[in-house]
PDB file of C-alpha atoms in Angstrom:
ATOM      1  CA  MET J   1      64.246 105.085  92.532  1.00  0.00           C
ATOM      2  CA  ASN J   2      64.209 108.173  90.400  1.00  0.00           C
ATOM      3  CA  PHE J   3      66.757 110.998  90.814  1.00  0.00           C
ATOM      4  CA  PRO J   4      66.295 113.728  88.153  1.00  0.00           C
ATOM      5  CA  GLU J   5      69.619 115.100  86.927  1.00  0.00           C
ATOM      6  CA  GLU J   6      68.533 118.768  87.000  1.00  0.00           C
ATOM      7  CA  LEU J   7      67.931 118.700  90.756  1.00  0.00           C
ATOM      8  CA  ARG J   8      70.329 118.910  93.716  1.00  0.00           C
ATOM      9  CA  TYR J   9      69.905 116.797  96.857  1.00  0.00           C
ATOM     10  CA  THR J  10      70.699 116.762 100.575  1.00  0.00           C
ATOM     11  CA  LYS J  11      71.738 113.991 102.954  1.00  0.00           C
ATOM     12  CA  THR J  12      68.390 114.536 104.715  1.00  0.00           C
ATOM     13  CA  HIS J  13      66.623 113.626 101.415  1.00  0.00           C
ATOM     14  CA  GLU J  14      65.265 116.946 100.210  1.00  0.00           C
ATOM     15  CA  TRP J  15      65.625 118.138  96.618  1.00  0.00           C
ATOM     16  CA  VAL J  16      66.208 121.627  95.216  1.00  0.00           C
ATOM     17  CA  LYS J  17      65.270 122.855  91.756  1.00  0.00           C
ATOM     18  CA  MET J  18      66.846 126.184  90.898  1.00  0.00           C
ATOM     19  CA  GLU J  19      64.444 128.288  88.819  1.00  0.00           C
ATOM     20  CA  ASP J  20      67.121 130.972  88.360  1.00  0.00           C
ATOM     21  CA  ASP J  21      70.174 132.180  90.319  1.00  0.00           C
ATOM     22  CA  THR J  22      68.147 133.325  93.331  1.00  0.00           C
ATOM     23  CA  THR J  23      64.893 131.303  93.266  1.00  0.00           C
ATOM     24  CA  ALA J  24      64.435 127.627  94.123  1.00  0.00           C
ATOM     25  CA  TYR J  25      61.738 125.028  94.704  1.00  0.00           C
ATOM     26  CA  VAL J  26      62.173 122.517  97.549  1.00  0.00           C
ATOM     27  CA  GLY J  27      60.613 119.084  98.047  1.00  0.00           C
ATOM     28  CA  LEU J  28      61.189 115.540  99.333  1.00  0.00           C
ATOM     29  CA  SER J  29      63.095 112.977  97.282  1.00  0.00           C
ATOM     30  CA  ASP J  30      61.686 109.740  95.936  1.00  0.00           C
ATOM     31  CA  TYR J  31      63.821 107.895  98.495  1.00  0.00           C
ATOM     32  CA  ALA J  32      62.327 109.935 101.366  1.00  0.00           C
ATOM     33  CA  GLN J  33      58.709 109.459 100.376  1.00  0.00           C
ATOM     34  CA  ASP J  34      59.301 105.720  99.908  1.00  0.00           C
ATOM     35  CA  ALA J  35      60.976 105.408 103.327  1.00  0.00           C
ATOM     36  CA  LEU J  36      58.224 107.413 105.052  1.00  0.00           C
ATOM     37  CA  GLY J  37      55.335 105.460 103.577  1.00  0.00           C
ATOM     38  CA  ASP J  38      51.875 106.873 102.937  1.00  0.00           C
ATOM     39  CA  LEU J  39      51.821 110.559 103.851  1.00  0.00           C
ATOM     40  CA  VAL J  40      48.622 111.781 105.513  1.00  0.00           C
ATOM     41  CA  PHE J  41      49.459 115.328 106.699  1.00  0.00           C
ATOM     42  CA  VAL J  42      51.844 118.174 105.835  1.00  0.00           C
ATOM     43  CA  ASN J  43      52.646 121.200 108.010  1.00  0.00           C
ATOM     44  CA  LEU J  44      54.111 124.036 105.903  1.00  0.00           C
ATOM     45  CA  PRO J  45      55.589 127.456 106.769  1.00  0.00           C
ATOM     46  CA  GLU J  46      53.920 130.764 105.936  1.00  0.00           C
ATOM     47  CA  THR J  47      54.743 132.950 102.944  1.00  0.00           C
ATOM     48  CA  GLY J  48      57.313 135.503 104.103  1.00  0.00           C
ATOM     49  CA  ASP J  49      58.955 133.167 106.625  1.00  0.00           C
ATOM     50  CA  THR J  50      62.733 132.892 106.540  1.00  0.00           C
ATOM     51  CA  VAL J  51      64.311 129.475 106.051  1.00  0.00           C
ATOM     52  CA  SER J  52      67.916 128.534 106.795  1.00  0.00           C
ATOM     53  CA  ALA J  53      69.961 125.783 105.189  1.00  0.00           C
ATOM     54  CA  GLY J  54      70.001 122.731 107.456  1.00  0.00           C
ATOM     55  CA  GLU J  55      67.101 123.952 109.627  1.00  0.00           C
ATOM     56  CA  THR J  56      63.598 122.485 109.870  1.00  0.00           C
ATOM     57  CA  PHE J  57      60.937 124.345 107.880  1.00  0.00           C
ATOM     58  CA  ALA J  58      58.095 121.803 107.736  1.00  0.00           C
ATOM     59  CA  ASP J  59      57.023 118.372 108.869  1.00  0.00           C
ATOM     60  CA  VAL J  60      55.173 115.482 107.311  1.00  0.00           C
ATOM     61  CA  GLU J  61      53.100 112.828 108.992  1.00  0.00           C
ATOM     62  CA  SER J  62      52.896 109.321 107.630  1.00  0.00           C
ATOM     63  CA  VAL J  63      51.073 106.303 108.945  1.00  0.00           C
ATOM     64  CA  LYS J  64      54.404 105.460 110.631  1.00  0.00           C
ATOM     65  CA  ALA J  65      55.557 108.726 112.266  1.00  0.00           C
ATOM     66  CA  VAL J  66      56.003 112.493 112.058  1.00  0.00           C
ATOM     67  CA  SER J  67      59.222 113.571 110.317  1.00  0.00           C
ATOM     68  CA  ASP J  68      60.924 116.945 109.997  1.00  0.00           C
ATOM     69  CA  VAL J  69      61.700 118.438 106.599  1.00  0.00           C
ATOM     70  CA  TYR J  70      64.929 120.457 106.404  1.00  0.00           C
ATOM     71  CA  SER J  71      65.642 123.373 104.125  1.00  0.00           C
ATOM     72  CA  PRO J  72      68.527 122.733 101.744  1.00  0.00           C
ATOM     73  CA  VAL J  73      68.925 126.486 101.149  1.00  0.00           C
ATOM     74  CA  SER J  74      68.525 129.794 102.986  1.00  0.00           C
ATOM     75  CA  GLY J  75      66.135 132.525 101.873  1.00  0.00           C
ATOM     76  CA  THR J  76      62.567 133.781 102.165  1.00  0.00           C
ATOM     77  CA  VAL J  77      59.481 131.677 101.474  1.00  0.00           C
ATOM     78  CA  ALA J  78      57.873 133.320  98.430  1.00  0.00           C
ATOM     79  CA  GLU J  79      55.198 130.694  97.899  1.00  0.00           C
ATOM     80  CA  VAL J  80      53.804 127.624  99.649  1.00  0.00           C
ATOM     81  CA  ASN J  81      52.287 124.684  97.751  1.00  0.00           C
ATOM     82  CA  GLU J  82      48.905 124.747  99.475  1.00  0.00           C
ATOM     83  CA  GLU J  83      47.687 121.815  97.354  1.00  0.00           C
ATOM     84  CA  LEU J  84      49.769 119.558  99.625  1.00  0.00           C
ATOM     85  CA  LEU J  85      47.598 120.525 102.599  1.00  0.00           C
ATOM     86  CA  ASP J  86      44.567 118.890 100.962  1.00  0.00           C
ATOM     87  CA  ALA J  87      46.459 116.150  99.132  1.00  0.00           C
ATOM     88  CA  PRO J  88      49.618 115.098 101.008  1.00  0.00           C
ATOM     89  CA  GLU J  89      49.503 111.783  99.117  1.00  0.00           C
ATOM     90  CA  SER J  90      50.644 113.665  96.001  1.00  0.00           C
ATOM     91  CA  ILE J  91      54.145 113.611  97.547  1.00  0.00           C
ATOM     92  CA  ASN J  92      54.046 109.801  97.386  1.00  0.00           C
ATOM     93  CA  GLU J  93      52.555 109.790  93.891  1.00  0.00           C
ATOM     94  CA  SER J  94      54.943 112.286  92.271  1.00  0.00           C
ATOM     95  CA  PRO J  95      57.644 113.557  94.666  1.00  0.00           C
ATOM     96  CA  TYR J  96      59.367 115.783  92.117  1.00  0.00           C
ATOM     97  CA  ASP J  97      56.163 117.588  91.147  1.00  0.00           C
ATOM     98  CA  ALA J  98      55.006 117.984  94.767  1.00  0.00           C
ATOM     99  CA  TRP J  99      57.215 120.901  95.805  1.00  0.00           C
ATOM    100  CA  PHE J 100      56.768 122.277  99.327  1.00  0.00           C
ATOM    101  CA  ILE J 101      58.025 125.847  99.079  1.00  0.00           C
ATOM    102  CA  LYS J 102      59.405 128.352  96.606  1.00  0.00           C
ATOM    103  CA  VAL J 103      62.347 130.237  98.124  1.00  0.00           C
ATOM    104  CA  GLU J 104      63.652 133.620  96.941  1.00  0.00           C
ATOM    105  CA  GLY J 105      66.995 135.216  97.767  1.00  0.00           C
ATOM    106  CA  VAL J 106      68.559 131.767  97.807  1.00  0.00           C
ATOM    107  CA  SER J 107      71.952 131.215  99.408  1.00  0.00           C
ATOM    108  CA  GLY J 108      73.673 128.418 101.279  1.00  0.00           C
ATOM    109  CA  GLN J 109      73.441 125.773  98.589  1.00  0.00           C
ATOM    110  CA  ASP J 110      77.045 124.677  99.083  1.00  0.00           C
ATOM    111  CA  GLY J 111      77.248 120.990  99.851  1.00  0.00           C
ATOM    112  CA  LEU J 112      74.233 119.950  97.783  1.00  0.00           C
ATOM    113  CA  MET J 113      74.727 116.717  95.865  1.00  0.00           C
ATOM    114  CA  SER J 114      74.232 116.009  92.194  1.00  0.00           C
ATOM    115  CA  ALA J 115      71.862 113.191  91.208  1.00  0.00           C
ATOM    116  CA  SER J 116      74.756 110.741  90.792  1.00  0.00           C
ATOM    117  CA  GLU J 117      76.305 111.753  94.134  1.00  0.00           C
ATOM    118  CA  TYR J 118      72.931 111.362  95.864  1.00  0.00           C
ATOM    119  CA  GLU J 119      72.347 107.978  94.283  1.00  0.00           C
ATOM    120  CA  ALA J 120      75.787 106.839  95.510  1.00  0.00           C
ATOM    121  CA  TYR J 121      74.958 108.192  98.979  1.00  0.00           C
ATOM    122  CA  ILE J 122      71.659 106.258  99.041  1.00  0.00           C
ATOM    123  CA  LYS J 123      73.550 103.039  98.277  1.00  0.00           C
ATOM    124  CA  THR J 124      75.644 103.546 101.428  1.00  0.00           C
ATOM    125  CA  LEU J 125      72.417 103.553 103.474  1.00  0.00           C
ATOM    126  CA  GLU J 126      71.099 100.252 102.154  1.00  0.00           C
TER     127      GLU J 126
END
């Protein structure tokens, strides 16, 4: 498993990459994509939608099941990675390049884990 140091993580297995103090990219961790299996569909929010930390903002469908994706931060969706709609498998291939949304006006990132904290958390699940 790969857990890039520059990212922050949630207990629901999303990652956050802060572009600056108020803008972030959000995606699914390597652990999440591995646990879900081959992803075949992604349902994303619309640009301009509001997301809230801890609330569902998207869902992914694998050959196993449909799973919710939770926002690790609060803010407004500034951009949606529409490439995922045509190629959801890119999440499996490169989870840290396959961001879901870009969020502006970011707040609520208290409680996010560092890479080492997330890795330790994953070990408690195994």
